[in-house]
């Protein structure tokens, strides 16, 4: 009987639609990848389920441009090539971010902080070189990432880009990007976009860009959520508010942590157990269903949904916000099998 049960559950799974089949009339469903995901069972799962990939780290400023006159194209090339070979779209991530920027970016040859003009020049050169290399092969770019702080009154994060250039660095980054590849869809990308205060600041930021006719086409809601957030109402408010500006919305880094959401790294406490209870699993399934029901409701506005990592075997959340606390945030389990949450996402 047990064997029969197993057989039945396998046939059930085989009969399920894949993500890309289920969403072919809605939006591309994608996944963040590292070169190590592009061979073996993960590559098979990616080809079977997803129609878009995003480099998880390979195109960020530090990894791809470690020294002023040296680019490290290898990993990014491998990812773009995998996409091209398999008919999979590629989303670029990310052209300008305060994190993972190499120090040389802000320092001139005499060891002093660069001037505003120098920094703009470097930003332009960086965007130009990276986008030229992949022109026509990357359909959408996260141009500026996380420029808004979670707390405080200021719209702008006090990053080096902001301190040295002022808020104009954001506009410039979009203009440089658009000049290189006018076909590419350009996004402002951020997390915690359903917090009322942060949503409002992001709205102000992108509205200013739109008012100035800066070439921005959409907002990326990263979607690092948990089984406790956001509510459907909060999510719809974000989607609608950005859509009202004539912008597309993509969910760019989706995962649903089984723990309460925290945005700052912290020390591990005794109470931080790695657990995945039946109750968490049920709650996660219901949450994923609500999220995708909502994304489909905004078909046309929501133009892409990308998961941040392939399966629960390993994700960035295993080490964040606390190191070594395992999380179970994705639709595929540690053996690459679809979880219960998967069913609610593909059956509608
Ligand atoms: O998943 C990425 C992880 O491997 C890196 O160590 C980390 C470095 O800061 O960046 C992670 O990806 C981030 C993404 O680029 C931007 N939004 C938040 C993501 C999770 O931190």
Tab-separated table of C-alpha atoms and ligand atoms in Angstrom:
chain	number	residue	atom	x	y	z
A	1	UNK	CA	0.000	0.000	0.000
A	2	UNK	CA	2.766	2.390	0.957
A	3	UNK	CA	4.430	1.710	-2.378
A	4	UNK	CA	1.156	2.323	-4.176
A	5	UNK	CA	0.698	5.569	-2.265
A	6	UNK	CA	4.130	6.666	-3.358
A	7	UNK	CA	3.340	5.758	-6.942
A	8	UNK	CA	0.154	7.758	-6.850
A	9	UNK	CA	1.852	10.790	-5.412
A	10	UNK	CA	4.490	10.563	-8.140
A	11	UNK	CA	1.919	10.366	-10.890
A	12	UNK	CA	0.138	13.326	-9.308
A	13	UNK	CA	3.327	15.297	-9.445
A	14	UNK	CA	4.055	14.292	-12.994
A	15	UNK	CA	0.567	15.356	-13.996
A	16	UNK	CA	1.103	18.811	-12.506
A	17	UNK	CA	1.682	21.748	-14.729
A	18	UNK	CA	5.104	23.350	-14.541
A	19	UNK	CA	5.440	26.966	-13.455
A	20	UNK	CA	6.216	28.065	-16.970
A	21	UNK	CA	3.208	26.221	-18.408
A	22	UNK	CA	0.846	27.520	-15.760
A	23	UNK	CA	1.966	31.131	-16.213
A	24	UNK	CA	2.522	31.278	-19.954
A	25	UNK	CA	-0.418	33.665	-20.428
A	26	UNK	CA	0.522	35.805	-17.425
A	27	UNK	CA	4.215	36.627	-16.924
A	28	UNK	CA	7.607	34.924	-17.028
A	29	UNK	CA	8.428	33.045	-13.834
A	30	UNK	CA	12.130	33.193	-13.092
A	31	UNK	CA	14.805	32.193	-10.609
A	32	UNK	CA	18.064	33.659	-9.292
A	33	UNK	CA	21.091	31.579	-10.178
A	34	UNK	CA	24.800	31.168	-9.583
A	35	UNK	CA	27.025	29.343	-12.099
A	36	UNK	CA	26.980	26.269	-9.830
A	37	UNK	CA	23.223	25.906	-10.472
A	38	UNK	CA	23.759	25.548	-14.221
A	39	UNK	CA	24.706	21.880	-14.288
A	40	UNK	CA	23.284	18.716	-12.714
A	41	UNK	CA	19.805	18.344	-11.207
A	42	UNK	CA	19.344	22.067	-10.537
A	43	UNK	CA	19.927	22.902	-14.176
A	44	UNK	CA	17.312	20.307	-15.152
A	45	UNK	CA	14.823	21.771	-12.707
A	46	UNK	CA	15.514	25.294	-13.982
A	47	UNK	CA	14.992	24.264	-17.605
A	48	UNK	CA	11.837	22.368	-16.731
A	49	UNK	CA	10.162	25.054	-14.616
A	50	UNK	CA	11.493	28.526	-15.321
A	51	UNK	CA	11.498	30.845	-18.299
A	52	UNK	CA	13.738	33.556	-16.855
A	53	UNK	CA	16.941	33.702	-14.806
A	54	UNK	CA	18.664	36.449	-12.803
A	55	UNK	CA	22.308	36.260	-11.725
A	56	UNK	CA	22.165	36.197	-7.921
A	57	UNK	CA	25.577	37.885	-7.558
A	58	UNK	CA	27.566	37.644	-10.788
A	59	UNK	CA	26.609	41.028	-12.275
A	60	UNK	CA	26.901	43.138	-9.141
A	61	UNK	CA	29.512	45.899	-9.157
A	62	UNK	CA	32.026	44.134	-6.910
A	63	UNK	CA	31.993	40.680	-8.490
A	64	UNK	CA	31.938	41.893	-12.112
A	65	UNK	CA	34.193	44.968	-11.812
A	66	UNK	CA	36.683	44.266	-9.012
A	67	UNK	CA	39.297	46.794	-10.193
A	68	UNK	CA	39.005	49.944	-12.236
A	69	UNK	CA	40.462	48.441	-15.380
A	70	UNK	CA	39.487	44.833	-14.862
A	71	UNK	CA	36.182	43.097	-15.392
A	72	UNK	CA	35.442	39.558	-14.335
A	73	UNK	CA	33.017	38.423	-17.019
A	74	UNK	CA	33.270	34.692	-16.558
A	75	UNK	CA	30.307	33.985	-14.264
A	76	UNK	CA	27.988	36.506	-15.878
A	77	UNK	CA	28.873	35.197	-19.344
A	78	UNK	CA	28.105	31.633	-18.247
A	79	UNK	CA	24.675	32.650	-17.000
A	80	UNK	CA	23.793	34.649	-20.115
A	81	UNK	CA	25.006	31.802	-22.316
A	82	UNK	CA	22.861	29.288	-20.402
A	83	UNK	CA	19.867	31.542	-20.956
A	84	UNK	CA	20.554	31.954	-24.664
A	85	UNK	CA	21.156	28.249	-25.219
A	86	UNK	CA	17.952	27.222	-23.488
A	87	UNK	CA	15.609	29.954	-24.653
A	88	UNK	CA	15.444	31.437	-21.160
A	89	UNK	CA	15.145	35.205	-20.608
A	90	UNK	CA	17.791	36.966	-18.535
A	91	UNK	CA	17.117	39.789	-16.044
A	92	UNK	CA	20.152	41.876	-15.135
A	93	UNK	CA	20.916	42.553	-11.461
A	94	UNK	CA	22.144	45.152	-10.623
A	95	UNK	CA	23.913	48.200	-12.092
A	96	UNK	CA	24.117	50.424	-9.025
A	97	UNK	CA	23.861	49.310	-5.384
A	98	UNK	CA	25.452	50.661	-2.208
A	99	UNK	CA	26.322	47.122	-1.151
A	100	UNK	CA	28.925	44.914	-2.824
A	101	UNK	CA	30.595	47.972	-4.421
A	102	UNK	CA	34.377	47.627	-4.599
A	103	UNK	CA	36.283	50.281	-2.633
A	104	UNK	CA	38.192	51.480	-5.690
A	105	UNK	CA	34.976	52.989	-6.988
A	106	UNK	CA	35.084	55.798	-4.449
A	107	UNK	CA	38.844	56.375	-4.266
A	108	UNK	CA	41.075	58.114	-6.812
A	109	UNK	CA	44.688	57.273	-7.683
A	110	UNK	CA	46.062	59.471	-4.890
A	111	UNK	CA	43.964	57.652	-2.315
A	112	UNK	CA	41.431	60.421	-1.860
A	113	UNK	CA	37.706	60.289	-2.188
A	114	UNK	CA	36.597	60.832	-5.776
A	115	UNK	CA	34.846	64.026	-6.777
A	116	UNK	CA	31.247	64.146	-7.914
A	117	UNK	CA	32.326	64.312	-11.565
A	118	UNK	CA	34.767	61.434	-11.180
A	119	UNK	CA	32.148	59.241	-9.553
A	120	UNK	CA	29.574	60.019	-12.235
A	121	UNK	CA	32.219	59.169	-14.820
A	122	UNK	CA	32.903	55.822	-13.166
A	123	UNK	CA	29.231	55.015	-12.877
A	124	UNK	CA	28.728	55.835	-16.541
A	125	UNK	CA	31.712	53.749	-17.605
A	126	UNK	CA	30.574	50.796	-15.523
A	127	UNK	CA	27.001	50.840	-16.803
A	128	UNK	CA	28.192	51.345	-20.366
A	129	UNK	CA	30.658	48.457	-20.302
A	130	UNK	CA	28.336	45.958	-18.634
A	131	UNK	CA	25.269	46.814	-20.682
A	132	UNK	CA	27.166	46.922	-23.960
A	133	UNK	CA	28.514	43.427	-23.408
A	134	UNK	CA	25.034	41.983	-22.900
A	135	UNK	CA	23.071	44.310	-25.134
A	136	UNK	CA	20.060	42.548	-26.628
A	137	UNK	CA	20.564	39.523	-24.361
A	138	UNK	CA	19.136	40.999	-21.172
A	139	UNK	CA	15.519	42.039	-21.422
A	140	UNK	CA	15.259	43.951	-18.127
A	141	UNK	CA	17.725	45.502	-15.686
A	142	UNK	CA	17.567	46.436	-12.025
A	143	UNK	CA	19.280	49.762	-12.570
A	144	UNK	CA	19.323	51.128	-9.033
A	145	UNK	CA	18.884	48.849	-6.049
A	146	UNK	CA	17.802	49.738	-2.503
A	147	UNK	CA	18.364	53.505	-2.574
A	148	UNK	CA	15.710	54.099	0.091
A	149	UNK	CA	16.315	53.523	3.833
A	150	UNK	CA	13.904	51.506	6.005
A	151	UNK	CA	13.740	54.113	8.754
A	152	UNK	CA	14.138	57.855	9.232
A	153	UNK	CA	12.647	60.746	7.332
A	154	UNK	CA	14.933	60.947	4.332
A	155	UNK	CA	13.797	59.411	1.054
A	156	UNK	CA	17.399	58.609	0.219
A	157	UNK	CA	19.760	56.173	1.841
A	158	UNK	CA	22.971	57.895	2.962
A	159	UNK	CA	25.129	55.825	0.633
A	160	UNK	CA	28.433	56.967	-0.847
A	161	UNK	CA	26.683	57.490	-4.176
A	162	UNK	CA	24.218	59.804	-2.475
A	163	UNK	CA	26.789	61.585	-0.352
A	164	UNK	CA	29.151	62.267	-3.232
A	165	UNK	CA	26.720	62.852	-6.114
A	166	UNK	CA	23.396	63.704	-4.470
A	167	UNK	CA	20.019	62.260	-5.470
A	168	UNK	CA	20.850	62.837	-9.135
A	169	UNK	CA	22.907	59.654	-9.231
A	170	UNK	CA	19.676	57.710	-9.610
A	171	UNK	CA	18.439	59.677	-12.586
A	172	UNK	CA	21.887	59.502	-14.189
A	173	UNK	CA	22.095	55.737	-13.810
A	174	UNK	CA	18.785	55.334	-15.661
A	175	UNK	CA	19.872	57.727	-18.391
A	176	UNK	CA	23.213	55.985	-18.909
A	177	UNK	CA	21.457	52.616	-19.072
A	178	UNK	CA	18.792	53.732	-21.516
A	179	UNK	CA	21.392	55.294	-23.823
A	180	UNK	CA	23.149	51.943	-24.164
A	181	UNK	CA	20.147	49.664	-24.646
A	182	UNK	CA	16.914	51.528	-25.393
A	183	UNK	CA	15.058	48.212	-25.663
A	184	UNK	CA	15.844	47.072	-22.128
A	185	UNK	CA	13.181	47.546	-19.468
A	186	UNK	CA	14.662	49.530	-16.613
A	187	UNK	CA	13.648	48.976	-12.979
A	188	UNK	CA	14.095	50.574	-9.600
A	189	UNK	CA	14.327	47.627	-7.177
A	190	UNK	CA	13.825	47.502	-3.397
A	191	UNK	CA	12.710	45.351	-0.425
A	192	UNK	CA	10.188	45.981	2.367
A	193	UNK	CA	8.026	47.713	-0.223
A	194	UNK	CA	4.807	46.888	1.659
A	195	UNK	CA	5.805	48.860	4.743
A	196	UNK	CA	3.583	51.951	4.528
A	197	UNK	CA	6.399	54.418	5.222
A	198	UNK	CA	8.893	52.842	2.857
A	199	UNK	CA	6.334	52.371	0.073
A	200	UNK	CA	5.568	56.077	0.275
A	201	UNK	CA	9.244	57.051	0.020
A	202	UNK	CA	9.801	54.765	-2.948
A	203	UNK	CA	6.694	56.214	-4.535
A	204	UNK	CA	8.102	59.735	-4.091
A	205	UNK	CA	11.425	58.674	-5.552
A	206	UNK	CA	9.988	57.076	-8.688
A	207	UNK	CA	7.372	59.785	-9.122
A	208	UNK	CA	10.123	62.405	-9.261
A	209	UNK	CA	11.848	60.354	-11.950
A	210	UNK	CA	8.636	59.991	-13.952
A	211	UNK	CA	7.881	63.700	-13.627
A	212	UNK	CA	11.292	64.442	-15.109
A	213	UNK	CA	10.758	61.952	-17.935
A	214	UNK	CA	13.644	59.807	-16.771
A	215	UNK	CA	13.584	56.460	-18.650
A	216	UNK	CA	12.268	54.192	-15.885
A	217	UNK	CA	9.822	51.441	-16.827
A	218	UNK	CA	9.055	49.638	-13.626
A	219	UNK	CA	9.454	48.988	-9.939
A	220	UNK	CA	10.852	45.742	-8.592
A	221	UNK	CA	9.218	44.559	-5.395
A	222	UNK	CA	11.926	42.231	-4.192
A	223	UNK	CA	9.408	40.085	-2.332
A	224	UNK	CA	11.596	38.865	0.549
A	225	UNK	CA	8.500	38.064	2.545
A	226	UNK	CA	7.518	35.575	5.232
A	227	UNK	CA	4.516	33.473	6.175
A	228	UNK	CA	3.399	36.478	8.275
A	229	UNK	CA	3.628	39.218	5.650
A	230	UNK	CA	2.556	41.012	3.565
A	231	UNK	CA	-1.241	40.980	3.673
A	232	UNK	CA	-3.038	40.863	0.340
A	233	UNK	CA	-4.232	44.395	0.954
A	234	UNK	CA	-0.703	45.707	1.521
A	235	UNK	CA	0.573	43.964	-1.587
A	236	UNK	CA	-2.256	45.263	-3.750
A	237	UNK	CA	-1.636	48.766	-2.477
A	238	UNK	CA	1.992	48.610	-3.628
A	239	UNK	CA	1.089	47.204	-7.038
A	240	UNK	CA	-1.664	49.752	-7.618
A	241	UNK	CA	0.294	52.728	-6.419
A	242	UNK	CA	3.193	52.068	-8.804
A	243	UNK	CA	0.859	51.118	-11.638
A	244	UNK	CA	-0.841	54.493	-11.194
A	245	UNK	CA	2.416	56.101	-12.290
A	246	UNK	CA	2.297	54.083	-15.493
A	247	UNK	CA	4.994	51.720	-14.264
A	248	UNK	CA	5.206	47.950	-14.587
A	249	UNK	CA	5.732	45.898	-11.444
A	250	UNK	CA	7.952	42.841	-11.214
A	251	UNK	CA	8.464	40.678	-8.164
A	252	UNK	CA	12.199	40.294	-8.471
A	253	UNK	CA	13.476	38.259	-5.502
A	254	UNK	CA	10.612	36.196	-4.142
A	255	UNK	CA	10.884	33.933	-1.114
A	256	UNK	CA	8.573	33.246	1.818
A	257	UNK	CA	10.572	32.675	5.002
A	258	UNK	CA	8.996	30.453	7.650
A	259	UNK	CA	10.285	32.821	10.365
A	260	UNK	CA	9.135	36.355	11.218
A	261	UNK	CA	10.803	38.830	8.826
A	262	UNK	CA	13.897	40.717	9.976
A	263	UNK	CA	15.895	43.007	7.718
A	264	UNK	CA	19.058	43.333	9.809
A	265	UNK	CA	21.663	40.670	10.482
A	266	UNK	CA	21.877	39.652	14.166
A	267	UNK	CA	23.492	37.123	16.478
A	268	UNK	CA	21.847	33.740	16.828
A	269	UNK	CA	19.839	33.190	20.020
A	270	UNK	CA	19.125	29.869	21.780
A	271	UNK	CA	15.510	30.169	20.691
A	272	UNK	CA	16.485	30.291	16.992
A	273	UNK	CA	15.784	26.694	16.027
A	274	UNK	CA	15.820	25.441	12.459
A	275	UNK	CA	12.330	24.047	12.229
A	276	UNK	CA	9.733	23.474	9.553
A	277	UNK	CA	6.526	22.394	11.254
A	278	UNK	CA	3.401	21.167	9.538
A	279	UNK	CA	1.719	24.370	10.595
A	280	UNK	CA	4.439	26.486	8.951
A	281	UNK	CA	4.134	24.404	5.812
A	282	UNK	CA	0.346	24.936	5.672
A	283	UNK	CA	0.680	28.636	6.349
A	284	UNK	CA	3.352	28.940	3.670
A	285	UNK	CA	1.165	27.151	1.120
A	286	UNK	CA	-1.753	29.471	1.824
A	287	UNK	CA	0.544	32.485	1.629
A	288	UNK	CA	2.041	31.466	-1.707
A	289	UNK	CA	-1.445	30.861	-3.075
A	290	UNK	CA	-2.561	34.325	-1.977
A	291	UNK	CA	0.545	35.913	-3.503
A	292	UNK	CA	0.126	34.276	-6.898
A	293	UNK	CA	-3.648	34.838	-6.919
A	294	UNK	CA	-2.805	38.515	-6.448
A	295	UNK	CA	-0.069	38.577	-9.103
A	296	UNK	CA	-2.497	37.046	-11.622
A	297	UNK	CA	-5.182	39.532	-10.677
A	298	UNK	CA	-2.811	42.255	-11.876
A	299	UNK	CA	-1.923	40.561	-15.145
A	300	UNK	CA	-0.559	43.223	-17.465
A	301	UNK	CA	0.865	45.269	-14.604
A	302	UNK	CA	2.814	42.416	-13.025
A	303	UNK	CA	5.218	41.544	-15.836
A	304	UNK	CA	7.525	39.072	-14.112
A	305	UNK	CA	7.991	37.055	-10.912
A	306	UNK	CA	11.433	35.736	-9.968
A	307	UNK	CA	12.282	33.423	-7.059
A	308	UNK	CA	15.468	34.153	-5.132
A	309	UNK	CA	17.205	30.732	-5.276
A	310	UNK	CA	16.202	27.372	-6.695
A	311	UNK	CA	15.198	25.092	-3.818
A	312	UNK	CA	15.219	24.701	-0.038
A	313	UNK	CA	18.472	22.731	-0.368
A	314	UNK	CA	20.254	26.046	-0.080
A	315	UNK	CA	19.161	29.658	-0.007
A	316	UNK	CA	20.617	32.942	1.225
A	317	UNK	CA	18.114	32.770	4.098
A	318	UNK	CA	20.039	29.821	5.603
A	319	UNK	CA	22.497	32.484	6.707
A	320	UNK	CA	20.347	35.560	7.096
A	321	UNK	CA	19.345	37.236	9.396
A	322	UNK	CA	21.089	34.645	11.602
A	323	UNK	CA	23.843	32.437	10.326
A	324	UNK	CA	23.202	28.732	10.330
A	325	UNK	CA	19.457	28.805	10.890
A	326	UNK	CA	17.992	26.809	8.063
A	327	UNK	CA	15.000	28.308	6.275
A	328	UNK	CA	12.513	26.657	3.907
A	329	UNK	CA	11.368	29.556	1.757
A	330	UNK	CA	10.918	28.162	-1.764
A	331	UNK	CA	8.543	25.996	-3.817
A	332	UNK	CA	10.951	23.060	-4.183
A	333	UNK	CA	12.207	21.020	-1.231
A	334	UNK	CA	15.728	19.898	-0.372
A	335	UNK	CA	15.393	17.036	-2.888
A	336	UNK	CA	14.152	19.382	-5.637
A	337	UNK	CA	10.596	18.023	-5.348
A	338	UNK	CA	7.628	20.407	-5.543
A	339	UNK	CA	6.232	21.237	-2.109
A	340	UNK	CA	2.579	21.564	-1.172
A	341	UNK	CA	2.844	25.295	-1.822
A	342	UNK	CA	3.640	24.518	-5.458
A	343	UNK	CA	0.179	23.014	-6.008
A	344	UNK	CA	-1.614	26.182	-4.967
A	345	UNK	CA	0.589	28.205	-7.303
A	346	UNK	CA	0.078	26.142	-10.473
A	347	UNK	CA	-3.554	25.037	-10.002
A	348	UNK	CA	-6.014	27.830	-10.526
B	1	LIG	O1	21.467	36.339	-2.403
B	1	LIG	C1	22.555	37.241	-2.383
B	1	LIG	C2	23.652	36.689	-1.486
B	1	LIG	O2	24.211	35.517	-2.041
B	1	LIG	C3	24.734	37.735	-1.283
B	1	LIG	O3	25.664	37.268	-0.331
B	1	LIG	C4	24.107	39.038	-0.833
B	1	LIG	C5	25.182	40.086	-0.700
B	1	LIG	O4	24.734	41.219	-0.175
B	1	LIG	O5	23.144	39.473	-1.761
B	1	LIG	C6	22.082	38.584	-1.874
B	1	LIG	O6	21.109	39.102	-2.778
B	1	LIG	C7	20.490	40.318	-2.399
B	1	LIG	C8	20.111	41.038	-3.665
B	1	LIG	O7	21.236	41.208	-4.483
B	1	LIG	C9	19.494	42.384	-3.366
B	1	LIG	N1	18.368	42.244	-2.476
B	1	LIG	C10	18.598	41.469	-1.266
B	1	LIG	C11	19.196	40.111	-1.624
B	1	LIG	C12	19.360	39.268	-0.371
B	1	LIG	O8	20.299	39.875	0.487
